[in-house]
PDB file of C-alpha atoms in Angstrom:
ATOM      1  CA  UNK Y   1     118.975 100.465  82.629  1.00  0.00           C
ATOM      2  CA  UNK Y   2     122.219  98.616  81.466  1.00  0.00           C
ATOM      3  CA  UNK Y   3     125.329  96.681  82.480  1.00  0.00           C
ATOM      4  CA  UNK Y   4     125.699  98.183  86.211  1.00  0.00           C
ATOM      5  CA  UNK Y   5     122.814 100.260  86.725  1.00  0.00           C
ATOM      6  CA  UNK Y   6     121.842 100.480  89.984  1.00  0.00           C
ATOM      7  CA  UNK Y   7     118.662 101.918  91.268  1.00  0.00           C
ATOM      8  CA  UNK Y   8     117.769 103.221  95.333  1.00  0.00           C
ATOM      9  CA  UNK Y   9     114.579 104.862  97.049  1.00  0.00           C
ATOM     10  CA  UNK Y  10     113.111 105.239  92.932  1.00  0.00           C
ATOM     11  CA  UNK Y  11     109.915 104.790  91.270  1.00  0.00           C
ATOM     12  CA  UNK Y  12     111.502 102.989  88.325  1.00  0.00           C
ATOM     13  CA  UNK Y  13     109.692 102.100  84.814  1.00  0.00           C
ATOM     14  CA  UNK Y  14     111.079 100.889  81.793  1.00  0.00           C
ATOM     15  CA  UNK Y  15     111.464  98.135  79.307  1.00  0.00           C
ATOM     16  CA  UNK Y  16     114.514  95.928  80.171  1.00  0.00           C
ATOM     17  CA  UNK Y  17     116.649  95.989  83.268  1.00  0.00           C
ATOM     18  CA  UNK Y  18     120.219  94.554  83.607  1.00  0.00           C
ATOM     19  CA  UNK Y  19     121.649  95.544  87.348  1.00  0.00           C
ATOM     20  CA  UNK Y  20     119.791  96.008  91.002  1.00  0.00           C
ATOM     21  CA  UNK Y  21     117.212  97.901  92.273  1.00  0.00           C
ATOM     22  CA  UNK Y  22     117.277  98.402  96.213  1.00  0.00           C
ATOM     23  CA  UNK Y  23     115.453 100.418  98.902  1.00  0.00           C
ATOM     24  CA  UNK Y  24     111.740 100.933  98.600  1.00  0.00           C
ATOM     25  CA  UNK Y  25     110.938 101.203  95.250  1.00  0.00           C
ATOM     26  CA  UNK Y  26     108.061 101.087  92.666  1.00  0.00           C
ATOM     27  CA  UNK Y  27     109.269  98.928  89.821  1.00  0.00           C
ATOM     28  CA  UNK Y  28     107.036  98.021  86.155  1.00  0.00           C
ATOM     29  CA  UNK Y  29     109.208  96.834  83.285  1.00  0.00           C
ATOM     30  CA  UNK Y  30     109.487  93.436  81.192  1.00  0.00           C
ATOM     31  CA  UNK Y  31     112.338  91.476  82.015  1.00  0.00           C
ATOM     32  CA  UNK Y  32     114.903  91.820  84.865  1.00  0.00           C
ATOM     33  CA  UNK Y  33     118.430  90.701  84.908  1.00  0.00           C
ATOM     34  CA  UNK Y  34     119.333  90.792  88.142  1.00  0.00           C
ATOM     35  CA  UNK Y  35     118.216  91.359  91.480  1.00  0.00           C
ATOM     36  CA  UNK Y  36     115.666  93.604  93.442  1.00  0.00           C
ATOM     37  CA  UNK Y  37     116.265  93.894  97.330  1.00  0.00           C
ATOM     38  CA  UNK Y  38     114.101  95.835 100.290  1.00  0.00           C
ATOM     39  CA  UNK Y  39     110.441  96.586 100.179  1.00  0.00           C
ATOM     40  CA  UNK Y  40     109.604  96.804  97.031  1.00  0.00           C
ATOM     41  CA  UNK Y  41     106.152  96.381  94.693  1.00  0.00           C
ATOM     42  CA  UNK Y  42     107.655  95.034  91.399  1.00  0.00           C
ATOM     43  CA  UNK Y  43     105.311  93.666  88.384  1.00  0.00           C
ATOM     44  CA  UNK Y  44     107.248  92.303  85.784  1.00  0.00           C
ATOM     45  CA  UNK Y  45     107.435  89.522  82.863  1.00  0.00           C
ATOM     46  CA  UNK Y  46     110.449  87.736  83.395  1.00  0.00           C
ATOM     47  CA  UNK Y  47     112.769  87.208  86.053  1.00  0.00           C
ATOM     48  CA  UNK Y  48     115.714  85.585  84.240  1.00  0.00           C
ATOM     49  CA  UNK Y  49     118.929  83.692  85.417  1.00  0.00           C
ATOM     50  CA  UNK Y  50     119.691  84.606  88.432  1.00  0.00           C
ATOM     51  CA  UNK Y  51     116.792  86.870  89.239  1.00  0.00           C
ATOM     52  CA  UNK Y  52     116.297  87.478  92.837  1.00  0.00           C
ATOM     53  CA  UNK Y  53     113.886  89.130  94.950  1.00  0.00           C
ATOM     54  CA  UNK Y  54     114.081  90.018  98.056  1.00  0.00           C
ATOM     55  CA  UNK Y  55     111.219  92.012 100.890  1.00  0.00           C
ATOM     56  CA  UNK Y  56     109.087  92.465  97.351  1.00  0.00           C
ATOM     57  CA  UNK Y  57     105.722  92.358  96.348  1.00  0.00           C
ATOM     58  CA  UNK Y  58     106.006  90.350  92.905  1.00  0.00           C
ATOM     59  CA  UNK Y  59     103.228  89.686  90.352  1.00  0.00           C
ATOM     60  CA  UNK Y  60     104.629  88.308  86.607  1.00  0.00           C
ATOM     61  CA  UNK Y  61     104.394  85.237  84.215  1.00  0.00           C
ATOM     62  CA  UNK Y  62     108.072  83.731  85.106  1.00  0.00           C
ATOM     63  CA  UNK Y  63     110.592  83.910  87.576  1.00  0.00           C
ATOM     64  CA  UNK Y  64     114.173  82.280  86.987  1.00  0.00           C
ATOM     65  CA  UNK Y  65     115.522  82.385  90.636  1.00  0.00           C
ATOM     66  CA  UNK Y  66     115.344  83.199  94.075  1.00  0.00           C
ATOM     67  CA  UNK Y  67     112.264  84.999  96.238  1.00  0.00           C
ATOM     68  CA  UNK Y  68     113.701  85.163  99.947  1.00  0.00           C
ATOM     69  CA  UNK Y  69     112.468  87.463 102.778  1.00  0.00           C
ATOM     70  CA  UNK Y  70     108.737  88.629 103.648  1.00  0.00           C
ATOM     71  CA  UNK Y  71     107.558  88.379  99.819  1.00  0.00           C
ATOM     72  CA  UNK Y  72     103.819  88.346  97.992  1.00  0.00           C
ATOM     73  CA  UNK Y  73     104.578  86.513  94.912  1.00  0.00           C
ATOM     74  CA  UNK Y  74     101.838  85.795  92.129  1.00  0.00           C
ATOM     75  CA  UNK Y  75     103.036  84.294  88.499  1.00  0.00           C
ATOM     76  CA  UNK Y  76     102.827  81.057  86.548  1.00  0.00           C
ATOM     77  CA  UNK Y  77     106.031  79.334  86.730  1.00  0.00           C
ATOM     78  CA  UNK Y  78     108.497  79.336  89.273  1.00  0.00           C
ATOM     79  CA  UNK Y  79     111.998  78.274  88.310  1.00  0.00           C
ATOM     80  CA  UNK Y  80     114.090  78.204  91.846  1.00  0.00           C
ATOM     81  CA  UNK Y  81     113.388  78.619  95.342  1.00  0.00           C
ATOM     82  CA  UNK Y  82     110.693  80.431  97.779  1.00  0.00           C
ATOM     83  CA  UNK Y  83     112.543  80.910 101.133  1.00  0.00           C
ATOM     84  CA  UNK Y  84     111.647  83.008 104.281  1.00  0.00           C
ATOM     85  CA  UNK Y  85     108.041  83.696 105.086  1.00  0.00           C
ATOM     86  CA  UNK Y  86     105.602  84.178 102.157  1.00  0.00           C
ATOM     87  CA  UNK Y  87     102.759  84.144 100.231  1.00  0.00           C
ATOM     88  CA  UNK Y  88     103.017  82.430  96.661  1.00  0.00           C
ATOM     89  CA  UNK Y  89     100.305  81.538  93.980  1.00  0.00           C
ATOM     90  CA  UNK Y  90     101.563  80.336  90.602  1.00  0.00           C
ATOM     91  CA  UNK Y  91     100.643  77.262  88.567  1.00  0.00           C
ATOM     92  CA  UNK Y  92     103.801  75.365  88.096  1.00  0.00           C
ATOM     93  CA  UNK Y  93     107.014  75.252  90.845  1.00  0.00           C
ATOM     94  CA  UNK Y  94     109.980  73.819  89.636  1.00  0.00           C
ATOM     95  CA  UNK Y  95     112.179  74.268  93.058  1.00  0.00           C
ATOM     96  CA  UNK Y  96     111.619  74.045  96.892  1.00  0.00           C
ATOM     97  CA  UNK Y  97     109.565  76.300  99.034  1.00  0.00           C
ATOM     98  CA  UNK Y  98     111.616  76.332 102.710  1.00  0.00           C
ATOM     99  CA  UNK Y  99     110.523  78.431 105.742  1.00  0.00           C
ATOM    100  CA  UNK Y 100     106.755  79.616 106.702  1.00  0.00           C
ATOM    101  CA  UNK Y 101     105.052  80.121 103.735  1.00  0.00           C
ATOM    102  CA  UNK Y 102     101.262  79.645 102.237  1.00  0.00           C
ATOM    103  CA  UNK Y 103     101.767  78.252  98.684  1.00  0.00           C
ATOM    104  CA  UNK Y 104      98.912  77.438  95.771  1.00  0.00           C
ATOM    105  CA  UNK Y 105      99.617  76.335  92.966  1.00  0.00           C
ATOM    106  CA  UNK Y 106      98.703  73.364  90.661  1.00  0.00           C
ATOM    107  CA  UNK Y 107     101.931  71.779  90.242  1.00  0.00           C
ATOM    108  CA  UNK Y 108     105.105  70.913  92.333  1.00  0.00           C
ATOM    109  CA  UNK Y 109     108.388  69.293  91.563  1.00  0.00           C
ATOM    110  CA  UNK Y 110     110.601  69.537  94.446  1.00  0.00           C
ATOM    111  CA  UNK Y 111     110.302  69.857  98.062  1.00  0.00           C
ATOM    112  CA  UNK Y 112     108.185  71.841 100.661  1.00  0.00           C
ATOM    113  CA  UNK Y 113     110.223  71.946 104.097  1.00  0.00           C
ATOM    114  CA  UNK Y 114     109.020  73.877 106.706  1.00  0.00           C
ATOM    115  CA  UNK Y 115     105.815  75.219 108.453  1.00  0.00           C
ATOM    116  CA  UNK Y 116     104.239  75.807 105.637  1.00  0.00           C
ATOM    117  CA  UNK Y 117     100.182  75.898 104.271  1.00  0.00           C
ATOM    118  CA  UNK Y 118     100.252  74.138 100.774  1.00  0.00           C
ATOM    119  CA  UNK Y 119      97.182  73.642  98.648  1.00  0.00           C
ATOM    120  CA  UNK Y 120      98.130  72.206  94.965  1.00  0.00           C
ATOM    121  CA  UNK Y 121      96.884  69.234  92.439  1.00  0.00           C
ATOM    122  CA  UNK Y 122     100.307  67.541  91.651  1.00  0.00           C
ATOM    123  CA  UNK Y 123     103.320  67.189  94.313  1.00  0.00           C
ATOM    124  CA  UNK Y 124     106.372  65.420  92.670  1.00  0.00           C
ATOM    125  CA  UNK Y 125     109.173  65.200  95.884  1.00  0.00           C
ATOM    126  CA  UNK Y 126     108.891  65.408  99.581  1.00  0.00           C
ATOM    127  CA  UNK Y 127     106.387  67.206 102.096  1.00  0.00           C
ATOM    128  CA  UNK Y 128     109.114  67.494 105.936  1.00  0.00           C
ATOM    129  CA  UNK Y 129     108.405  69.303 108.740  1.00  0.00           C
ATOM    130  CA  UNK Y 130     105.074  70.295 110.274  1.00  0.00           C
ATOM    131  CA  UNK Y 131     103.190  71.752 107.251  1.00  0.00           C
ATOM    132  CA  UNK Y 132      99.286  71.291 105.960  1.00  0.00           C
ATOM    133  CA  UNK Y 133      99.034  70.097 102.675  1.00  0.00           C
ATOM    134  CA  UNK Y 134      95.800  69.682 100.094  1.00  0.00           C
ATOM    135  CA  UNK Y 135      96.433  67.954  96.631  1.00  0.00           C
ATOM    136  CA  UNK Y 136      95.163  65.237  94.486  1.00  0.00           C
ATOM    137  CA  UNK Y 137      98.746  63.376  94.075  1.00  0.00           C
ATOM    138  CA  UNK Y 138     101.406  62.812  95.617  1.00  0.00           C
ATOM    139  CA  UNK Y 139     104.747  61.192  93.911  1.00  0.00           C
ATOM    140  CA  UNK Y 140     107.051  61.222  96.883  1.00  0.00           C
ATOM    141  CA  UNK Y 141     107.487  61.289 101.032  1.00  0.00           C
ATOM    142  CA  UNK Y 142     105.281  62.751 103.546  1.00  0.00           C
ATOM    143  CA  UNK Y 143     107.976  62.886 107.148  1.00  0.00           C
ATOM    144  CA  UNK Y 144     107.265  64.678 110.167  1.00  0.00           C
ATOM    145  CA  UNK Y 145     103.972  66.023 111.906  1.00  0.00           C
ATOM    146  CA  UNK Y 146     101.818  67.299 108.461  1.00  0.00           C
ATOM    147  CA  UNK Y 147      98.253  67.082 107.785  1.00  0.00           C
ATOM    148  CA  UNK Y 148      97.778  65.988 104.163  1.00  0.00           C
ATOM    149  CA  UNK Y 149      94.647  65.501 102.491  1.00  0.00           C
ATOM    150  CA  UNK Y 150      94.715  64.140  98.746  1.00  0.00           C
ATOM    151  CA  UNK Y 151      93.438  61.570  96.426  1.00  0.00           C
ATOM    152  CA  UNK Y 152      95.915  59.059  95.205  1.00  0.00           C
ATOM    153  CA  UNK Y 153      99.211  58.639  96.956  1.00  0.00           C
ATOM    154  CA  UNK Y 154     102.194  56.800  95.258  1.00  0.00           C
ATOM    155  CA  UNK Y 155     105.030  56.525  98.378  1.00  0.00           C
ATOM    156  CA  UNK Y 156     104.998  56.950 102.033  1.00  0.00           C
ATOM    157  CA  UNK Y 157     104.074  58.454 104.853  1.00  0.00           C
ATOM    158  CA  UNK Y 158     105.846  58.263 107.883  1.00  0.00           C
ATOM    159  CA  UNK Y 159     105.470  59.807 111.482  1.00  0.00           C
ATOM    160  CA  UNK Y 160     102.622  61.301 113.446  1.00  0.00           C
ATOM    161  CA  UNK Y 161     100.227  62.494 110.310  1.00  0.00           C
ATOM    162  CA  UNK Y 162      97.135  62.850 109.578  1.00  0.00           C
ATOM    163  CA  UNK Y 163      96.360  61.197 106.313  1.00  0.00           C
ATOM    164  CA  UNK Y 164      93.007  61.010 103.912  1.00  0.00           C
ATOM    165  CA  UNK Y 165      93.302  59.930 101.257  1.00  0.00           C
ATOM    166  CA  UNK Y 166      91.332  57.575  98.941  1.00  0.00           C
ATOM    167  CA  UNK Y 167      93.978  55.374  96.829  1.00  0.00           C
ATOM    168  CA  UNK Y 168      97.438  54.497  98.248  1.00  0.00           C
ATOM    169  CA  UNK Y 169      99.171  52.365  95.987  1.00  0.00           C
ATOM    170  CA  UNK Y 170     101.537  49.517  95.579  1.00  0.00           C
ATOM    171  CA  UNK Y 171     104.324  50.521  97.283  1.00  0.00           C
ATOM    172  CA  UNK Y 172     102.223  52.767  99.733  1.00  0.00           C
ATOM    173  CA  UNK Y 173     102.939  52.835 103.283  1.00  0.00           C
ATOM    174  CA  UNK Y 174     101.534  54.438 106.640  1.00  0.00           C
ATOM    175  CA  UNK Y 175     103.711  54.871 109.746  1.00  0.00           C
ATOM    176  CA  UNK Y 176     102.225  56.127 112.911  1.00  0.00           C
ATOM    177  CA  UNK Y 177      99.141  57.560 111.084  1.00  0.00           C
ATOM    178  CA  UNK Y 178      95.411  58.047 111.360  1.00  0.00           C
ATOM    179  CA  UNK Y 179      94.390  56.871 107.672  1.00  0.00           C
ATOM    180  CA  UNK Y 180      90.687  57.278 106.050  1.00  0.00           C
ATOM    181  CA  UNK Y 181      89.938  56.561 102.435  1.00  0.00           C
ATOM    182  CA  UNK Y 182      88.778  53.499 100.299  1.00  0.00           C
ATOM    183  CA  UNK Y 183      91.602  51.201  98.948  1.00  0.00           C
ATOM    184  CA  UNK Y 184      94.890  50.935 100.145  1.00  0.00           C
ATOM    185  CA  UNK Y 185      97.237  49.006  98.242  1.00  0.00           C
ATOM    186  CA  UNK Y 186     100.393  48.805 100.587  1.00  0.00           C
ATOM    187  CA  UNK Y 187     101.235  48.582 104.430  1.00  0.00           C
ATOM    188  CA  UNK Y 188     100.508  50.267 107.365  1.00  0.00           C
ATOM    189  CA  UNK Y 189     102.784  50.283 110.118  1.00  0.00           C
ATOM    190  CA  UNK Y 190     102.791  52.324 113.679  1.00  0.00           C
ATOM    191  CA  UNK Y 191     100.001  52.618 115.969  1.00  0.00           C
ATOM    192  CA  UNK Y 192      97.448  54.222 113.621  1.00  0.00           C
ATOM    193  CA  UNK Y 193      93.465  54.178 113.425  1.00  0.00           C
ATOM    194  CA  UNK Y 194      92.677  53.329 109.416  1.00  0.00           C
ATOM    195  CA  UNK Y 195      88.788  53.151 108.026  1.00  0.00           C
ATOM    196  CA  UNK Y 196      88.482  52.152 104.230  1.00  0.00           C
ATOM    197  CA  UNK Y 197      86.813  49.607 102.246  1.00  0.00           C
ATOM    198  CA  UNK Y 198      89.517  47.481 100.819  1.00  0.00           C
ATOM    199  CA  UNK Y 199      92.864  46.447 102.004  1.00  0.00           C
ATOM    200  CA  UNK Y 200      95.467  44.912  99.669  1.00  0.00           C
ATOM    201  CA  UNK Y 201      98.379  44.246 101.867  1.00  0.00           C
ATOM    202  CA  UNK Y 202      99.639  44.070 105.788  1.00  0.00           C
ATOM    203  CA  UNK Y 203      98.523  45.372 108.843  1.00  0.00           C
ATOM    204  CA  UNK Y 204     101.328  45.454 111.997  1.00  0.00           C
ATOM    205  CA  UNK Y 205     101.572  46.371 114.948  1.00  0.00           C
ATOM    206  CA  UNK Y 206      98.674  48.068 117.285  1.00  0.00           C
ATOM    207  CA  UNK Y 207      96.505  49.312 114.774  1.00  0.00           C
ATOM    208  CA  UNK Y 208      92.362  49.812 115.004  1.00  0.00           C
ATOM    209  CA  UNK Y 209      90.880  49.373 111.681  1.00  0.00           C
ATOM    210  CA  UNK Y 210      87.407  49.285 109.495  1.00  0.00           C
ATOM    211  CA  UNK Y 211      87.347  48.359 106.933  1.00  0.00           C
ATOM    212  CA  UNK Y 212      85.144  45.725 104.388  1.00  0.00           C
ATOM    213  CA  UNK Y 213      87.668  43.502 102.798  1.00  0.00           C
ATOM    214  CA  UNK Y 214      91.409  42.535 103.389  1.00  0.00           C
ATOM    215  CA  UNK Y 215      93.359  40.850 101.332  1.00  0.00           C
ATOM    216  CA  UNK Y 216      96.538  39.898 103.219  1.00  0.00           C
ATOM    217  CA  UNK Y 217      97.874  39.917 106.948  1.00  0.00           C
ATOM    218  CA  UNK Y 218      96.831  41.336 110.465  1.00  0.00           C
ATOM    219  CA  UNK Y 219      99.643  41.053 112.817  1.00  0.00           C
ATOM    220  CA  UNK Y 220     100.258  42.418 116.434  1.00  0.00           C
ATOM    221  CA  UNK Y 221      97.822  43.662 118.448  1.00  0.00           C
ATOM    222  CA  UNK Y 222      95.107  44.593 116.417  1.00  0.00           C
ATOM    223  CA  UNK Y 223      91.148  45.750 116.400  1.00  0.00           C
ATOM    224  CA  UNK Y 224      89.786  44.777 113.205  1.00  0.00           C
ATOM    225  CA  UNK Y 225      86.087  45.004 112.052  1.00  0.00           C
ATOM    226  CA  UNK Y 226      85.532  44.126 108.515  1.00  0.00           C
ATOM    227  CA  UNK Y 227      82.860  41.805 106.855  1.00  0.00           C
ATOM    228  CA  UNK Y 228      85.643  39.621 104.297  1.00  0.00           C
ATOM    229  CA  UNK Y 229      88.877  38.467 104.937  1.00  0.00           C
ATOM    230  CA  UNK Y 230      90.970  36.590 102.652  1.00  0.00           C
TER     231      UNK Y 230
END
């Protein structure tokens, strides 16, 4: 289907398609050039340049583009955005995910804004909004009202989260948070409740914490039970 080619209300199957398919359609072919809009069920290789898909059900390797609307998407790497409300699981996301949607995958550089339900191994950017997140690292932000649960955290979190975690490091830092995990390596700032074994840094304002050994500052009006400090 070349050039122009424009498909509506078809069952559609072929090898390469340059053009648009919209309605409700049934769509199996290779690579697409272009964009499919409406309810759709679409399996395909690639979605190249700007691919977009719109109300589909997508399963494939790659997508180069755009997924907006009320979409089940399912391939490996993700080159683009995920907006509206959907369901994604792919390895690798090089892009944003905005809107409601329920993401897994193992790897994310960009940002997740939104009410969304994220479970991956690597985020690279900036969790905003009121979302749930699972991973084992975070390079970035965490802003709003999100539950995150992870292993190592390299940045910050800031406003009313809920935070476990077992390594936040060097230039970590907790604002308004309720923190569990065992070594933090950074600040924590806010009224939060934090239980860990070893604190390398500063604790301010009215925070209640456990906690073994600090090595640093408690300042404000604090609860404190630990068994060393230096």
């Amino acid at each position: 289907l070349t050039a122009s080619g424009t498909v509506k209300g078809s069952v559609v199957t072929g090898t390469t398609l340059y053009g648009k398919i919209e309605g409700s359609n049934t769509a199996s072919f290779s690579t697409l050039y272009g964009i499919i809009e409406g309810s759709n069920i679409a399996s395909v290789s690639d979605l190249t340049a700007s691919g977009t898909v719109k109300g589909a059900t997508l399963t494939g390797t790659k997508l180069y583009g755009t997924i907006e609307g009320s979409n089940t998407a399912s391939f490996s790497t993700l080159y683009g955005t995920i907006e509206g409300a959907n369901t994604a699981s792919f390895s690798t996301l090089y892009g944003t995910i905005e809107g409601s949607n329920t993401a897994s995958f193992s790897t994310l550089y960009g940002a997740i804004e939104g009410s969304n339900t994220a479970s991956f191994s690597t985020l690279y950017g900036t969790i905003e909004g009121a979302n749930t997140a699972s991973f084992s690292t975070l390079y970035g932000t965490i802003e709003g009202a999100n539950t995150a649960s992870f292993s190592t955290l390299y940045g910050i979190i800031e406003g009313s989260n809920i935070a476990s975690v077992s390594d936040l490091t060097a230039s970590g830092t907790v604002k308004g948070a309720s923190l569990t995990g065992s070594n933090l390596y950074g600040t924590i700032e806010g009224s939060n409740t934090a239980s860990f074994s070893t604190l390398y840094g500063i604790i301010q304002a009215s925070n209640t914490a456990s906690f073994s050994t600090l090595y640093g500052t408690i300042e404000g009006s604090n609860t404190a039970s630990f068994s060393t400090l230096y």
